[in-house]
mmCIF file of C-alpha atoms in Angstrom:
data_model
loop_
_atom_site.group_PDB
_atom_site.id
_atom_site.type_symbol
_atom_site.label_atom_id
_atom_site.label_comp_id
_atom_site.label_asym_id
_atom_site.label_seq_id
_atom_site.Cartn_x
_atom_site.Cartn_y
_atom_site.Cartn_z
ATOM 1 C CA UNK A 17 80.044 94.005 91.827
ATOM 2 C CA UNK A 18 78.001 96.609 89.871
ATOM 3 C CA UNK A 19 80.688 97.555 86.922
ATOM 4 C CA UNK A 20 78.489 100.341 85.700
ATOM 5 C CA UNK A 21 79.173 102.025 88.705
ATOM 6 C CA UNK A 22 82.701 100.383 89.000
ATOM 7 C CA UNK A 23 84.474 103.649 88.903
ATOM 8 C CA UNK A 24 82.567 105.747 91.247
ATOM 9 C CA UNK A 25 82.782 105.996 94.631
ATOM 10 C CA UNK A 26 85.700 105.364 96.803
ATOM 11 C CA UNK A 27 88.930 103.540 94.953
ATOM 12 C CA UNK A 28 89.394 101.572 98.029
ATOM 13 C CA UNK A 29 85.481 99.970 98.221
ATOM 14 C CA UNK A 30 85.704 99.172 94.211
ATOM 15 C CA UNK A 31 88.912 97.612 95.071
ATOM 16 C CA UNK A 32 87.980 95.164 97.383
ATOM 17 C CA UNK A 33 85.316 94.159 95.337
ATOM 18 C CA UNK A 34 86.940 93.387 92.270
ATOM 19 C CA UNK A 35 89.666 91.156 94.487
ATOM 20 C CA UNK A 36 86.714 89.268 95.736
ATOM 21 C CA UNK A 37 85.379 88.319 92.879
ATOM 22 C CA UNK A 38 88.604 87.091 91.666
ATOM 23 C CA UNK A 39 89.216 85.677 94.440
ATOM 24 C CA UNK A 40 85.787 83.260 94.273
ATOM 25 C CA UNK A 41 86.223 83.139 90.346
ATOM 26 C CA UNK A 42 89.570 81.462 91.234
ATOM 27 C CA UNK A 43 87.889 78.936 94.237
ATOM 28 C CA UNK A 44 85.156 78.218 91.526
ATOM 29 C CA UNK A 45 88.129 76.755 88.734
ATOM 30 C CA UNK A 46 89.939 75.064 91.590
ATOM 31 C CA UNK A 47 86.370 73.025 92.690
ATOM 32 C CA UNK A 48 86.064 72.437 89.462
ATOM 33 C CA UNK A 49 89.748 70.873 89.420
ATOM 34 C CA UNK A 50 89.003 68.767 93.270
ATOM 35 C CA UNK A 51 85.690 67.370 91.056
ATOM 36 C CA UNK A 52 87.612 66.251 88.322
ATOM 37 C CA UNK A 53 90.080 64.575 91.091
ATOM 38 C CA UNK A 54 87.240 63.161 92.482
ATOM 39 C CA UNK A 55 84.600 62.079 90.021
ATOM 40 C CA UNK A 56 86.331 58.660 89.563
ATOM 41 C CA UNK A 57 85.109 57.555 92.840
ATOM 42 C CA UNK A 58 81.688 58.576 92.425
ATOM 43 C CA UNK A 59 81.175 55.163 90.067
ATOM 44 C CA UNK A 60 79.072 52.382 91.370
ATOM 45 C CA UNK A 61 81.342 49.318 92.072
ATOM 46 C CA UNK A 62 81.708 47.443 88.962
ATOM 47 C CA UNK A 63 81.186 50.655 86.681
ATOM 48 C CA UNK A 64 84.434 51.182 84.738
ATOM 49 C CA UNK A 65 84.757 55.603 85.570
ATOM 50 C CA UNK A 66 84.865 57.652 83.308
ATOM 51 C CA UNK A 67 87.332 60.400 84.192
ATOM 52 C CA UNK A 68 86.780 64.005 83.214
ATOM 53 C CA UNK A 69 89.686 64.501 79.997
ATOM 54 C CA UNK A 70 88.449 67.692 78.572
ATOM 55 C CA UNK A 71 90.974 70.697 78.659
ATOM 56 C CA UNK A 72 89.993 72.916 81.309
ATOM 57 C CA UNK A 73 90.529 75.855 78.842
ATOM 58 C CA UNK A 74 87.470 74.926 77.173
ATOM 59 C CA UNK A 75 85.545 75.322 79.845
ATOM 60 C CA UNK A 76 86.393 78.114 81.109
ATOM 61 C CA UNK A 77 87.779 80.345 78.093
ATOM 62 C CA UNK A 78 85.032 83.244 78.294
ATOM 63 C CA UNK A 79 85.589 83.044 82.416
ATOM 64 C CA UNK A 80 89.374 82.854 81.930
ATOM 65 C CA UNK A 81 89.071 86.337 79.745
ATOM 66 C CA UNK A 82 86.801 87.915 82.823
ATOM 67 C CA UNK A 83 89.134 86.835 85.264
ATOM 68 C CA UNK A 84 92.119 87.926 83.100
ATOM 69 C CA UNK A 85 90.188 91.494 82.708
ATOM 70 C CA UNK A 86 89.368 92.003 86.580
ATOM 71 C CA UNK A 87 92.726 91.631 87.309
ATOM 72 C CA UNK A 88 94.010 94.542 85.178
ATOM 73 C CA UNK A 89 91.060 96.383 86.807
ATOM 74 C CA UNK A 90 92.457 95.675 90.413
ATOM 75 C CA UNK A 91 96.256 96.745 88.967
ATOM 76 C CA UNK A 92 94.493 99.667 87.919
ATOM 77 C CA UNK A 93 93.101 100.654 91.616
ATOM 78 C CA UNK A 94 96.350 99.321 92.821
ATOM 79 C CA UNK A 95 97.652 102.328 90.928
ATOM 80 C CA UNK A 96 95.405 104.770 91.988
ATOM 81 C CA UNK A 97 95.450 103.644 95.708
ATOM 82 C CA UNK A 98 99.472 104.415 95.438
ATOM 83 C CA UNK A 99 99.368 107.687 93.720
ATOM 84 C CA UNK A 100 96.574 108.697 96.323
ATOM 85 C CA UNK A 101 98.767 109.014 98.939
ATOM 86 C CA UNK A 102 100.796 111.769 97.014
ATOM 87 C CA UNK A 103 97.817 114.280 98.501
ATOM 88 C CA UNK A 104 99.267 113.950 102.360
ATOM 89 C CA UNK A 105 103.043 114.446 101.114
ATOM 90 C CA UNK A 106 104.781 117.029 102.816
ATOM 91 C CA UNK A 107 108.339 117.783 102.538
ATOM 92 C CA UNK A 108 110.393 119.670 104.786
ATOM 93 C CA UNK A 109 113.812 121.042 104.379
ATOM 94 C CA UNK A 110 115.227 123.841 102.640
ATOM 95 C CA UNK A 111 113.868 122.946 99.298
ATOM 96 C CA UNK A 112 110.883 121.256 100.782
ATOM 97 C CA UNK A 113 108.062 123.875 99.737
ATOM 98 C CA UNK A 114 109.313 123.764 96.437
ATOM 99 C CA UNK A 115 109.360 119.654 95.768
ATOM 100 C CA UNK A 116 106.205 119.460 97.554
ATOM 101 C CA UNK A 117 104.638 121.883 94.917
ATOM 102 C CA UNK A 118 106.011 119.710 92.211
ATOM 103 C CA UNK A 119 104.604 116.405 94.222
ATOM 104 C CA UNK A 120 101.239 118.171 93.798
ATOM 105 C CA UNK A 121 101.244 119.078 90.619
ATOM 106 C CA UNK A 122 101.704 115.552 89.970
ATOM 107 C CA UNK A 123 99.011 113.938 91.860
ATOM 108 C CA UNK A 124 96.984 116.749 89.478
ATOM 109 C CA UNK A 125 97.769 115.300 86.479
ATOM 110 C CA UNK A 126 97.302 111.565 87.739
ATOM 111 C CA UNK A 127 93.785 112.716 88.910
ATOM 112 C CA UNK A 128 92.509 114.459 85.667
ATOM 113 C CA UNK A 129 94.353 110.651 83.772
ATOM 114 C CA UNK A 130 92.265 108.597 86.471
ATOM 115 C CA UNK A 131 88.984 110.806 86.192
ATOM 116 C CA UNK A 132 88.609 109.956 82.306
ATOM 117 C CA UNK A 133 87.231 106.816 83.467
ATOM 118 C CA UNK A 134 84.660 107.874 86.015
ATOM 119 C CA UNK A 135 82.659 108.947 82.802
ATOM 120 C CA UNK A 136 83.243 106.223 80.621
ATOM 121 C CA UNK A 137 79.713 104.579 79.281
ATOM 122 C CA UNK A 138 81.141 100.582 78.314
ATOM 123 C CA UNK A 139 82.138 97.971 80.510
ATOM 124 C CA UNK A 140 85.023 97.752 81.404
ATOM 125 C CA UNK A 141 84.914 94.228 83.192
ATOM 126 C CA UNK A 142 83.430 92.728 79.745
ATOM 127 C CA UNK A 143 85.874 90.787 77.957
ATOM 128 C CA UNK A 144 84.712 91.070 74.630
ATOM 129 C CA UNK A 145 84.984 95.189 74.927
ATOM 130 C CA UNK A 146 88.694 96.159 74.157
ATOM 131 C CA UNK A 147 87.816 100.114 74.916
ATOM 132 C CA UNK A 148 88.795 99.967 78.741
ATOM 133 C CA UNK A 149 91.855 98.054 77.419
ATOM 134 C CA UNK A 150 92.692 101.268 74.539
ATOM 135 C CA UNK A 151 92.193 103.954 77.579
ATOM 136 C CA UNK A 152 94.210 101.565 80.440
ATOM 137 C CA UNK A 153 97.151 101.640 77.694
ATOM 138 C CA UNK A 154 97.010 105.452 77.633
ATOM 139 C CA UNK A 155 96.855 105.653 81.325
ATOM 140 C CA UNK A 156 99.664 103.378 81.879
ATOM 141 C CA UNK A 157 101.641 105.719 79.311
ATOM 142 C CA UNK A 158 100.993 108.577 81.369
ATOM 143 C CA UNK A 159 101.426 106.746 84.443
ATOM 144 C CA UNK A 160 105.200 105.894 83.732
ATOM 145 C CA UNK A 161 106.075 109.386 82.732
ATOM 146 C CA UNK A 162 104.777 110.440 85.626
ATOM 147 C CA UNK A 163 106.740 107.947 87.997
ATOM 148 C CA UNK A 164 109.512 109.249 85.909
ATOM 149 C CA UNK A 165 108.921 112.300 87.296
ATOM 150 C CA UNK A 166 108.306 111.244 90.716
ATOM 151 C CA UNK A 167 111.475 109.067 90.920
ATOM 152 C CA UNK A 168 113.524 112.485 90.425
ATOM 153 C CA UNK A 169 111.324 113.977 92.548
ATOM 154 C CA UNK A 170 111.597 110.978 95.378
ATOM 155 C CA UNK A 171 115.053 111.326 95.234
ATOM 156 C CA UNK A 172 115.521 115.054 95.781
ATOM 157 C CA UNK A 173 113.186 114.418 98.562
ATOM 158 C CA UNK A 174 115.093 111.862 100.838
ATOM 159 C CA UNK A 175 118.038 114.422 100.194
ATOM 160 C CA UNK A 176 116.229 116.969 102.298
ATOM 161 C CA UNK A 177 115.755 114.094 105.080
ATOM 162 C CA UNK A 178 118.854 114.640 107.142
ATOM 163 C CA UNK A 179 117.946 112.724 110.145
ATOM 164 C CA UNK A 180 116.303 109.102 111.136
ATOM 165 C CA UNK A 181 113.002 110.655 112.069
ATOM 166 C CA UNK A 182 112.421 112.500 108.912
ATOM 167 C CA UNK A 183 113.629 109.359 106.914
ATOM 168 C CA UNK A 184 111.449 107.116 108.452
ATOM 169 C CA UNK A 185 108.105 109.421 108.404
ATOM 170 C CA UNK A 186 109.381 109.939 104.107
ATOM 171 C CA UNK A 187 108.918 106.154 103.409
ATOM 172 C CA UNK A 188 105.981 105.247 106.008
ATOM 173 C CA UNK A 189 104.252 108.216 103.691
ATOM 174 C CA UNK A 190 105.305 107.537 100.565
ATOM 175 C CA UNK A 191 104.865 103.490 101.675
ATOM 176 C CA UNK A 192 104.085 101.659 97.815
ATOM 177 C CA UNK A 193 104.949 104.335 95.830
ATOM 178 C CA UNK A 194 108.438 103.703 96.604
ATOM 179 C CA UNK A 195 108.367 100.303 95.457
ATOM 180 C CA UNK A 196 107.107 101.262 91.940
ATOM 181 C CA UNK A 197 109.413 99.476 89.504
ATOM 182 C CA UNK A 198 111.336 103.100 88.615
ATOM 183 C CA UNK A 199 111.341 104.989 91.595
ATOM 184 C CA UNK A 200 112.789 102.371 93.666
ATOM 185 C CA UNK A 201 115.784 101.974 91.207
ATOM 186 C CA UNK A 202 115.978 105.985 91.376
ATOM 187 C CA UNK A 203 115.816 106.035 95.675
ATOM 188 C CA UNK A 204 117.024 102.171 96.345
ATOM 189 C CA UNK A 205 120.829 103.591 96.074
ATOM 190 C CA UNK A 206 120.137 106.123 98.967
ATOM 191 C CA UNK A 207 119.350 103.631 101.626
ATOM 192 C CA UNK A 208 122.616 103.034 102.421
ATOM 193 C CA UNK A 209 122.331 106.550 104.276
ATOM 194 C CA UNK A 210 120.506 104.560 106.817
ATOM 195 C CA UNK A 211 123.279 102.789 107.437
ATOM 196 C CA UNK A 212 125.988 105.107 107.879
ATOM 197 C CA UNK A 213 123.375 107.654 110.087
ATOM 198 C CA UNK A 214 122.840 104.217 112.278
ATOM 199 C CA UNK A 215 126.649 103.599 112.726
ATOM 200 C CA UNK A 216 127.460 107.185 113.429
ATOM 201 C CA UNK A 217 125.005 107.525 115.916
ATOM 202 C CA UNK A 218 125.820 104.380 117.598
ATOM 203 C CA UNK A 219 129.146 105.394 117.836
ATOM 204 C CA UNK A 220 127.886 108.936 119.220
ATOM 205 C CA UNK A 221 125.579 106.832 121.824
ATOM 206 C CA UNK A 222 128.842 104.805 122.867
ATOM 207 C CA UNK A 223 130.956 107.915 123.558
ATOM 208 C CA UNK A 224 128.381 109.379 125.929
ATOM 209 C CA UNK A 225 128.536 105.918 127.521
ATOM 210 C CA UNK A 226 131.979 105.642 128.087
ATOM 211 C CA UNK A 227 132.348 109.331 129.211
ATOM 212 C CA UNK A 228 129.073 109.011 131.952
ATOM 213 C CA UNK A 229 131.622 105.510 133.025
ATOM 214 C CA UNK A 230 134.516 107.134 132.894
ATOM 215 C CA UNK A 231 132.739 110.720 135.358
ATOM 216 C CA UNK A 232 131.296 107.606 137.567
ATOM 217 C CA UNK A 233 134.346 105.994 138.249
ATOM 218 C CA UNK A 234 135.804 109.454 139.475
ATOM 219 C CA UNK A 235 133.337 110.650 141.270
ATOM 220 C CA UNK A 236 130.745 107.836 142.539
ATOM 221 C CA UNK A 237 128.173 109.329 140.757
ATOM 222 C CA UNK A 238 126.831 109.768 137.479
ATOM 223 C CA UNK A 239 126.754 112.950 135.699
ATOM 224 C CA UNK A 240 122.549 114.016 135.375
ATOM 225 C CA UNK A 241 120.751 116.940 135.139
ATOM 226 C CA UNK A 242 121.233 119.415 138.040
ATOM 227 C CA UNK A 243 117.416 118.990 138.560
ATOM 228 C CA UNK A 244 117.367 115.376 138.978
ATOM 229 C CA UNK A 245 118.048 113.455 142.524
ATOM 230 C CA UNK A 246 121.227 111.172 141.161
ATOM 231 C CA UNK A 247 119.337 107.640 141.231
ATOM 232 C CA UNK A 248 116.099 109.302 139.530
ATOM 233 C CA UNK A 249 118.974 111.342 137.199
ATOM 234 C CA UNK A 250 120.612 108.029 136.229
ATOM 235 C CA UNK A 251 117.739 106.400 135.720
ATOM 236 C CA UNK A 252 116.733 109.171 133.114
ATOM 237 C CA UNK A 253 119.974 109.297 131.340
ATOM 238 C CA UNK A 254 119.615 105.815 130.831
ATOM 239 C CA UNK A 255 116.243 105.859 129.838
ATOM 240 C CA UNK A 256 117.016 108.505 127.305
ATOM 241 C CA UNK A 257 120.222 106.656 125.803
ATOM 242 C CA UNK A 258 118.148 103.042 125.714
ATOM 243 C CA UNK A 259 115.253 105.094 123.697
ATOM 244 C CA UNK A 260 118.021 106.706 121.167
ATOM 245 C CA UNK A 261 119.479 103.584 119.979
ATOM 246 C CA UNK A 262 115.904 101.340 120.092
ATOM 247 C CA UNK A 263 114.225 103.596 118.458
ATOM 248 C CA UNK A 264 116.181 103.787 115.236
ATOM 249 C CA UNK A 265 116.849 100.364 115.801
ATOM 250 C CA UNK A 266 113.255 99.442 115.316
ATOM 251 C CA UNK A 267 112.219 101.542 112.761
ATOM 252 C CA UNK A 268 115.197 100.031 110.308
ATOM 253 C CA UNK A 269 114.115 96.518 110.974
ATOM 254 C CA UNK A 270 110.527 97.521 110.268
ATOM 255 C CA UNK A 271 111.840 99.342 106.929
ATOM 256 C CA UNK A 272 114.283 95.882 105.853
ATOM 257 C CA UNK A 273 111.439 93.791 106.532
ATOM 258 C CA UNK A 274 108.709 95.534 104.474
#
């Protein structure tokens, strides 16, 4: 990890670096706390041990302040990765053209907050530097007014969603950004749409049902498309009504288990 050259390139790349690093900083302290678990057997027989009793905190305090700094670098990316996938929203509906435009000019102002730092000349993964720390706190500031403005903005959104496809495609989009601490309070309370769409078109799927039993039972047959042979017909209709209910089905078990 080069962290000269930590904000350039792609947010993604810089990201994974950082999380490897912290991820072998953090194998490199728990070695350290196996050895000290260990080192008591390494005596000759007959040589009282001599366990390690030093705090661990002494050890590592200057690598306990680099860890502690990378990982307010990654929440930074993790920001930036969530906000980046503001540039493919696109809202239909009525009112569509107009939220999207205010979407936009949001991911704007989040790019010219996150650019600042693509020119910055200190380190920011150096824990004795406190500058990255002054400009993260004004980024974060900016950052919650504008998921203010996005939770508004979220929630104006899903009202222009008035069926399960275009629900579904709004939070596999949107994805994180919904879970951001005050968005999801602002859209959380709308979910129970879901719901209600499910159970009316359930009960919308069972009246076909019972109506197709109910023409069968009269006639022998069941009621298809003039176009269709009956068995191929029936086979169709069923096809069709099997895909209606699994298909909203699925998507709301994917969406209560993410």
């Amino acid at each position: 990890m080069d962290p000269s050259s930590l904000f350039q390139g792609e947010v993604p790349e810089n990201m994974v670096k950082v999380q490897e690093v912290i991820v072998m900083v953090e194998e490199f302290k728990g070695l350290f706390e196996k050895s000290r678990e260990k080192v008591v057997t390494l005596f000759p027989e007959g040589v009282e041990p001599v366990p390690w009793l030093f705090n661990s905190r002494i050890v590592f305090k200057r690598l306990n302040a680099y860890l502690q700094r990378l990982k307010v670098i990654s929440e930074f990316f993790e920001i930036a990765l969530e906000y980046s996938k503001l540039e493919k929203v696109e809202i239909g509906g009525l009112n569509g053209k107009h939220i999207s435009t205010k979407v936009f000019a949001v991911f704007d102002e989040f790019n010219m907050a996150f650019n600042v730092f693509r020119s910055v000349s200190y380190n920011p993964a150096e824990p004795e530097d406190t500058a990255f720390l002054s400009d993260y706190k004004v980024f974060k500031e900016k950052v919650l007014d504008l998921d203010r403005r996005m939770a508004a903005l979220s929630s104006q959104a899903f009202n222009e969603c008035h069926n399960f496809e275009s629900i579904f495609k709004m939070i596999n989009v949107w994805d994180t950004m919904l879970k951001r601490p005050i968005i999801q309070t602002e859209i959380t309370p709308k979910y129970s749409v879901i719901i209600d769409m499910l159970n009316d078109e359930l009960d919308i799927i069972k009246t076909l049902y019972n109506d197709q039993l109910k023409y069968y039972e009269e006639t022998g047959f069941m009621e298809v498309d003039r176009n269709w042979p009956p068995v191929a017909g029936g086979l169709v209709w069923i096809l069709k009504m099997a895909n209606r209910v699994s298909g909203p089905v699925e998507s709301f078990k994917q969406f209560e288990n993410s």
